[in-house]
PDB file of C-alpha atoms in Angstrom:
ATOM      1  CA  MET A  82       0.238  -0.090   0.111  1.00  0.00           C
ATOM      2  CA  SER A  83       0.875   3.370  -0.639  1.00  0.00           C
ATOM      3  CA  VAL A  84       1.919   6.216   1.450  1.00  0.00           C
ATOM      4  CA  LYS A  85      -0.832   8.143  -0.457  1.00  0.00           C
ATOM      5  CA  GLU A  86      -3.576   5.258  -0.144  1.00  0.00           C
ATOM      6  CA  ARG A  87      -2.559   4.806   3.885  1.00  0.00           C
ATOM      7  CA  LYS A  88      -3.498   8.577   4.145  1.00  0.00           C
ATOM      8  CA  GLU A  89      -6.456   8.305   2.338  1.00  0.00           C
ATOM      9  CA  ARG A  90      -8.045   5.230   4.202  1.00  0.00           C
ATOM     10  CA  GLU A  91      -6.671   7.275   7.516  1.00  0.00           C
ATOM     11  CA  ARG A  92      -8.803  10.086   7.040  1.00  0.00           C
ATOM     12  CA  ALA A  93     -11.673   7.861   5.952  1.00  0.00           C
ATOM     13  CA  GLN A  94     -11.495   6.326   9.313  1.00  0.00           C
ATOM     14  CA  ARG A  95     -11.109   9.732  10.849  1.00  0.00           C
ATOM     15  CA  GLU A  96     -14.460  11.143   8.870  1.00  0.00           C
ATOM     16  CA  ARG A  97     -16.153   8.010   9.908  1.00  0.00           C
ATOM     17  CA  LEU A  98     -15.169   8.527  13.300  1.00  0.00           C
ATOM     18  CA  ILE A  99     -16.084  12.259  13.356  1.00  0.00           C
ATOM     19  CA  VAL A 100     -19.712  11.446  11.904  1.00  0.00           C
ATOM     20  CA  ALA A 101     -20.066   8.526  14.051  1.00  0.00           C
ATOM     21  CA  THR A 102     -19.554  10.127  17.268  1.00  0.00           C
ATOM     22  CA  ALA A 103     -21.676  13.217  16.404  1.00  0.00           C
ATOM     23  CA  ARG A 104     -24.930  11.018  16.069  1.00  0.00           C
ATOM     24  CA  GLU A 105     -23.772   9.027  19.462  1.00  0.00           C
ATOM     25  CA  LEU A 106     -23.497  12.351  20.798  1.00  0.00           C
ATOM     26  CA  ALA A 107     -26.426  13.935  19.373  1.00  0.00           C
ATOM     27  CA  GLU A 108     -28.617  10.656  20.174  1.00  0.00           C
ATOM     28  CA  GLU A 109     -27.738  10.735  23.707  1.00  0.00           C
ATOM     29  CA  GLN A 110     -27.761  14.542  24.371  1.00  0.00           C
ATOM     30  CA  GLY A 111     -29.365  16.411  21.288  1.00  0.00           C
ATOM     31  CA  TRP A 112     -27.851  18.422  18.776  1.00  0.00           C
ATOM     32  CA  ASP A 113     -27.247  20.967  20.769  1.00  0.00           C
ATOM     33  CA  ALA A 114     -24.591  19.228  23.000  1.00  0.00           C
ATOM     34  CA  VAL A 115     -23.014  18.504  19.237  1.00  0.00           C
ATOM     35  CA  THR A 116     -19.642  21.241  19.194  1.00  0.00           C
ATOM     36  CA  THR A 117     -16.412  20.916  17.319  1.00  0.00           C
ATOM     37  CA  ARG A 118     -15.155  21.519  21.065  1.00  0.00           C
ATOM     38  CA  ARG A 119     -17.085  18.665  22.421  1.00  0.00           C
ATOM     39  CA  LEU A 120     -16.334  16.067  19.272  1.00  0.00           C
ATOM     40  CA  ALA A 121     -12.763  17.041  19.058  1.00  0.00           C
ATOM     41  CA  GLU A 122     -12.148  16.347  22.970  1.00  0.00           C
ATOM     42  CA  ARG A 123     -14.512  12.867  22.556  1.00  0.00           C
ATOM     43  CA  ILE A 124     -12.274  11.468  19.544  1.00  0.00           C
ATOM     44  CA  GLU A 125      -8.858  12.755  21.113  1.00  0.00           C
ATOM     45  CA  TYR A 126      -8.160  15.026  17.909  1.00  0.00           C
ATOM     46  CA  SER A 127      -7.796  18.835  17.982  1.00  0.00           C
ATOM     47  CA  GLN A 128     -10.602  21.113  16.338  1.00  0.00           C
ATOM     48  CA  PRO A 129      -8.306  21.770  13.395  1.00  0.00           C
ATOM     49  CA  VAL A 130      -8.244  18.328  12.436  1.00  0.00           C
ATOM     50  CA  LEU A 131     -12.215  18.129  12.508  1.00  0.00           C
ATOM     51  CA  TYR A 132     -11.503  21.361  10.359  1.00  0.00           C
ATOM     52  CA  SER A 133     -10.072  19.205   7.670  1.00  0.00           C
ATOM     53  CA  HIS A 134     -13.031  17.267   7.409  1.00  0.00           C
ATOM     54  CA  PHE A 135     -15.647  19.690   7.897  1.00  0.00           C
ATOM     55  CA  ARG A 136     -16.667  23.104   7.589  1.00  0.00           C
ATOM     56  CA  GLY A 137     -18.178  23.116  10.703  1.00  0.00           C
ATOM     57  CA  LYS A 138     -21.501  21.350  12.891  1.00  0.00           C
ATOM     58  CA  ARG A 139     -23.955  22.188   9.097  1.00  0.00           C
ATOM     59  CA  GLU A 140     -21.703  19.632   7.332  1.00  0.00           C
ATOM     60  CA  ILE A 141     -21.628  17.377  10.056  1.00  0.00           C
ATOM     61  CA  ILE A 142     -25.472  16.941  10.324  1.00  0.00           C
ATOM     62  CA  GLY A 143     -24.966  16.929   6.193  1.00  0.00           C
ATOM     63  CA  ALA A 144     -23.158  13.614   6.738  1.00  0.00           C
ATOM     64  CA  VAL A 145     -24.873  12.217   8.902  1.00  0.00           C
ATOM     65  CA  ALA A 146     -28.287  13.253   7.519  1.00  0.00           C
ATOM     66  CA  ARG A 147     -26.780  11.169   3.940  1.00  0.00           C
ATOM     67  CA  GLU A 148     -25.526   8.112   6.117  1.00  0.00           C
ATOM     68  CA  GLY A 149     -29.426   8.249   8.293  1.00  0.00           C
ATOM     69  CA  ALA A 150     -31.053   8.348   4.914  1.00  0.00           C
ATOM     70  CA  ALA A 151     -28.740   5.382   3.524  1.00  0.00           C
ATOM     71  CA  GLU A 152     -29.783   3.685   6.562  1.00  0.00           C
ATOM     72  CA  MET A 153     -33.569   4.147   6.324  1.00  0.00           C
ATOM     73  CA  ALA A 154     -33.783   3.162   2.742  1.00  0.00           C
ATOM     74  CA  ALA A 155     -32.713  -0.329   3.699  1.00  0.00           C
ATOM     75  CA  ALA A 156     -34.818  -0.822   6.630  1.00  0.00           C
ATOM     76  CA  VAL A 157     -37.875   0.437   4.579  1.00  0.00           C
ATOM     77  CA  ARG A 158     -36.375  -1.833   1.325  1.00  0.00           C
ATOM     78  CA  ALA A 159     -35.632  -4.601   3.942  1.00  0.00           C
ATOM     79  CA  ALA A 160     -39.484  -4.331   5.549  1.00  0.00           C
ATOM     80  CA  VAL A 161     -41.452  -4.535   2.680  1.00  0.00           C
ATOM     81  CA  SER A 162     -39.105  -7.254   1.003  1.00  0.00           C
ATOM     82  CA  THR A 163     -40.765  -9.468   3.393  1.00  0.00           C
ATOM     83  CA  ALA A 164     -44.643  -8.440   3.004  1.00  0.00           C
ATOM     84  CA  HIS A 165     -47.039 -10.031   0.525  1.00  0.00           C
ATOM     85  CA  THR A 166     -49.986  -8.381  -0.719  1.00  0.00           C
ATOM     86  CA  ARG A 167     -49.678  -4.822  -1.807  1.00  0.00           C
ATOM     87  CA  ARG A 168     -51.374  -3.698   1.148  1.00  0.00           C
ATOM     88  CA  ASP A 169     -49.132  -5.144   3.349  1.00  0.00           C
ATOM     89  CA  ARG A 170     -45.979  -3.933   1.530  1.00  0.00           C
ATOM     90  CA  VAL A 171     -47.446  -0.038   2.262  1.00  0.00           C
ATOM     91  CA  ALA A 172     -48.362  -1.318   5.850  1.00  0.00           C
ATOM     92  CA  ALA A 173     -44.557  -2.662   6.482  1.00  0.00           C
ATOM     93  CA  LEU A 174     -43.117   0.516   4.608  1.00  0.00           C
ATOM     94  CA  ALA A 175     -45.060   3.012   6.936  1.00  0.00           C
ATOM     95  CA  ARG A 176     -43.768   0.851  10.281  1.00  0.00           C
ATOM     96  CA  ALA A 177     -40.468   0.739   8.707  1.00  0.00           C
ATOM     97  CA  TYR A 178     -40.216   4.606   8.926  1.00  0.00           C
ATOM     98  CA  LEU A 179     -41.939   5.534  12.186  1.00  0.00           C
ATOM     99  CA  ASP A 180     -39.879   2.472  13.412  1.00  0.00           C
ATOM    100  CA  PHE A 181     -36.614   4.359  12.001  1.00  0.00           C
ATOM    101  CA  ALA A 182     -37.876   7.805  12.926  1.00  0.00           C
ATOM    102  CA  GLU A 183     -38.567   6.691  16.740  1.00  0.00           C
ATOM    103  CA  ARG A 184     -35.258   4.407  17.215  1.00  0.00           C
ATOM    104  CA  SER A 185     -32.721   7.351  15.640  1.00  0.00           C
ATOM    105  CA  PRO A 186     -34.454  10.662  16.401  1.00  0.00           C
ATOM    106  CA  ALA A 187     -31.283  12.487  15.958  1.00  0.00           C
ATOM    107  CA  VAL A 188     -30.629  11.129  12.671  1.00  0.00           C
ATOM    108  CA  TYR A 189     -34.257  11.696  11.899  1.00  0.00           C
ATOM    109  CA  ASP A 190     -33.806  15.440  12.561  1.00  0.00           C
ATOM    110  CA  ALA A 191     -30.653  15.402  10.676  1.00  0.00           C
ATOM    111  CA  LEU A 192     -32.673  14.463   7.689  1.00  0.00           C
ATOM    112  CA  PHE A 193     -35.573  16.794   8.148  1.00  0.00           C
ATOM    113  CA  ASP A 194     -35.325  19.192  10.855  1.00  0.00           C
ATOM    114  CA  LEU A 195     -31.712  20.658  10.793  1.00  0.00           C
ATOM    115  CA  ASP A 196     -30.336  22.366   8.118  1.00  0.00           C
ATOM    116  CA  GLY A 197     -27.374  20.059   7.223  1.00  0.00           C
ATOM    117  CA  GLY A 198     -27.080  22.249   3.551  1.00  0.00           C
ATOM    118  CA  LEU A 199     -28.418  19.276   1.271  1.00  0.00           C
ATOM    119  CA  ALA A 200     -30.570  19.858  -1.306  1.00  0.00           C
ATOM    120  CA  PHE A 201     -33.744  18.306  -1.583  1.00  0.00           C
ATOM    121  CA  ALA A 202     -35.558  17.338  -4.748  1.00  0.00           C
ATOM    122  CA  GLN A 203     -33.036  19.403  -6.708  1.00  0.00           C
ATOM    123  CA  GLU A 204     -30.273  17.877  -9.436  1.00  0.00           C
ATOM    124  CA  ASP A 205     -27.842  18.167  -6.709  1.00  0.00           C
ATOM    125  CA  THR A 206     -29.346  16.148  -4.384  1.00  0.00           C
ATOM    126  CA  PRO A 207     -26.720  13.810  -2.951  1.00  0.00           C
ATOM    127  CA  GLY A 208     -27.595   9.999  -4.231  1.00  0.00           C
ATOM    128  CA  GLU A 209     -28.411   8.957  -0.436  1.00  0.00           C
ATOM    129  CA  LEU A 210     -31.318  11.114  -0.092  1.00  0.00           C
ATOM    130  CA  LYS A 211     -32.284  10.208  -3.642  1.00  0.00           C
ATOM    131  CA  ASP A 212     -32.240   6.149  -2.887  1.00  0.00           C
ATOM    132  CA  ALA A 213     -34.271   7.073   0.097  1.00  0.00           C
ATOM    133  CA  PHE A 214     -37.052   8.743  -1.811  1.00  0.00           C
ATOM    134  CA  ALA A 215     -36.736   6.085  -4.585  1.00  0.00           C
ATOM    135  CA  ALA A 216     -36.913   3.100  -1.528  1.00  0.00           C
ATOM    136  CA  LEU A 217     -40.687   4.644  -0.536  1.00  0.00           C
ATOM    137  CA  LEU A 218     -41.624   5.616  -4.503  1.00  0.00           C
ATOM    138  CA  GLU A 219     -41.019   1.910  -5.333  1.00  0.00           C
ATOM    139  CA  THR A 220     -43.809   0.600  -3.001  1.00  0.00           C
ATOM    140  CA  LEU A 221     -45.951   3.756  -2.962  1.00  0.00           C
ATOM    141  CA  GLY A 222     -46.098   4.075  -7.099  1.00  0.00           C
ATOM    142  CA  GLU A 223     -47.824   1.045  -6.933  1.00  0.00           C
ATOM    143  CA  VAL A 224     -50.880   1.987  -5.082  1.00  0.00           C
ATOM    144  CA  ALA A 225     -51.329   5.928  -6.061  1.00  0.00           C
ATOM    145  CA  GLY A 226     -54.522   5.150  -8.282  1.00  0.00           C
ATOM    146  CA  ASP A 227     -55.047   5.675 -12.158  1.00  0.00           C
ATOM    147  CA  GLY A 228     -54.366   9.908 -12.812  1.00  0.00           C
ATOM    148  CA  VAL A 229     -52.397  10.141  -9.966  1.00  0.00           C
ATOM    149  CA  HIS A 230     -48.835  10.732 -10.349  1.00  0.00           C
ATOM    150  CA  PRO A 231     -46.515   8.385  -8.570  1.00  0.00           C
ATOM    151  CA  GLY A 232     -43.780  10.830  -6.657  1.00  0.00           C
ATOM    152  CA  LEU A 233     -46.692  13.343  -5.497  1.00  0.00           C
ATOM    153  CA  PHE A 234     -48.522  10.885  -4.050  1.00  0.00           C
ATOM    154  CA  THR A 235     -44.963   9.690  -2.773  1.00  0.00           C
ATOM    155  CA  GLU A 236     -44.530  12.944  -1.416  1.00  0.00           C
ATOM    156  CA  THR A 237     -47.977  12.917  -0.184  1.00  0.00           C
ATOM    157  CA  PHE A 238     -48.076   9.772   1.653  1.00  0.00           C
ATOM    158  CA  TRP A 239     -44.173  10.676   3.031  1.00  0.00           C
ATOM    159  CA  ALA A 240     -45.686  14.182   4.313  1.00  0.00           C
ATOM    160  CA  SER A 241     -48.334  11.787   6.283  1.00  0.00           C
ATOM    161  CA  LEU A 242     -45.650   9.526   7.472  1.00  0.00           C
ATOM    162  CA  HIS A 243     -43.800  12.701   8.552  1.00  0.00           C
ATOM    163  CA  GLY A 244     -46.499  14.842  10.600  1.00  0.00           C
ATOM    164  CA  LEU A 245     -47.080  11.184  12.424  1.00  0.00           C
ATOM    165  CA  ALA A 246     -43.448  10.875  13.721  1.00  0.00           C
ATOM    166  CA  THR A 247     -43.319  14.273  14.526  1.00  0.00           C
ATOM    167  CA  LEU A 248     -46.479  14.430  16.515  1.00  0.00           C
ATOM    168  CA  THR A 249     -45.961  11.557  18.498  1.00  0.00           C
ATOM    169  CA  ARG A 250     -42.181  12.361  19.086  1.00  0.00           C
ATOM    170  CA  ALA A 251     -43.410  15.634  20.366  1.00  0.00           C
ATOM    171  CA  ARG A 252     -46.294  13.925  22.596  1.00  0.00           C
ATOM    172  CA  ARG A 253     -49.115  15.289  20.560  1.00  0.00           C
ATOM    173  CA  LEU A 254     -50.285  11.977  19.551  1.00  0.00           C
ATOM    174  CA  PRO A 255     -50.694   8.864  22.069  1.00  0.00           C
ATOM    175  CA  PRO A 256     -48.039   6.513  20.219  1.00  0.00           C
ATOM    176  CA  GLU A 257     -50.170   3.820  21.541  1.00  0.00           C
ATOM    177  CA  ASP A 258     -52.282   4.383  18.469  1.00  0.00           C
ATOM    178  CA  THR A 259     -50.004   4.567  16.011  1.00  0.00           C
ATOM    179  CA  GLU A 260     -50.825   1.048  14.434  1.00  0.00           C
ATOM    180  CA  ARG A 261     -54.185   2.039  13.794  1.00  0.00           C
ATOM    181  CA  ARG A 262     -52.908   5.449  12.349  1.00  0.00           C
ATOM    182  CA  ILE A 263     -51.068   3.134  10.038  1.00  0.00           C
ATOM    183  CA  GLU A 264     -54.290   1.289   8.940  1.00  0.00           C
ATOM    184  CA  LEU A 265     -56.345   4.039   8.401  1.00  0.00           C
ATOM    185  CA  LEU A 266     -53.488   5.608   6.501  1.00  0.00           C
ATOM    186  CA  VAL A 267     -53.110   2.757   4.322  1.00  0.00           C
ATOM    187  CA  ASP A 268     -56.452   1.961   4.263  1.00  0.00           C
ATOM    188  CA  ARG A 269     -57.805   5.156   3.200  1.00  0.00           C
ATOM    189  CA  LEU A 270     -55.066   6.956   0.890  1.00  0.00           C
ATOM    190  CA  ALA A 271     -53.484   3.911  -0.718  1.00  0.00           C
ATOM    191  CA  VAL A 272     -55.361   2.408  -3.339  1.00  0.00           C
ATOM    192  CA  ILE A 273     -54.779  -1.441  -3.242  1.00  0.00           C
TER     193      ILE A 273
END
């Protein structure tokens, strides 16, 4: 291995460590606790080393969001792959999405509530975000209904899921009724 390859590998490892540590700190104490000073202390590197990877917290949030989008897409696809009917696939998608939001609230916030400097629904949208939307579209496009644009239907269904996730996390909706809400959403919105 050349010196250049070793340095690139070490740089990639440091970057993964920074992102993983930011996620861990955000999940433990919230995003307000994620500062370059705290990250530098936790990973035992200087702040200039952090800044050689990310210009600041915003870019770190963006890196967490990209990673989280890939994880969410994988979770949705895995859940859908075990379902047999279209209705079961849509319900599995909804459960996987809401489970992801509940299980990884800081990552969910990085994806949808915080400014990570990422473009959504644009030409320059990162591939991970496009793939997360594609994971939803693959299933929801099947149940959009005649004359309904699959992308618009997916956006509307996704907005409903995001609302449920956000309101449940904020304790505005009782979590014990989540399954009933999923059933209503699937039965009333999707054309099965």
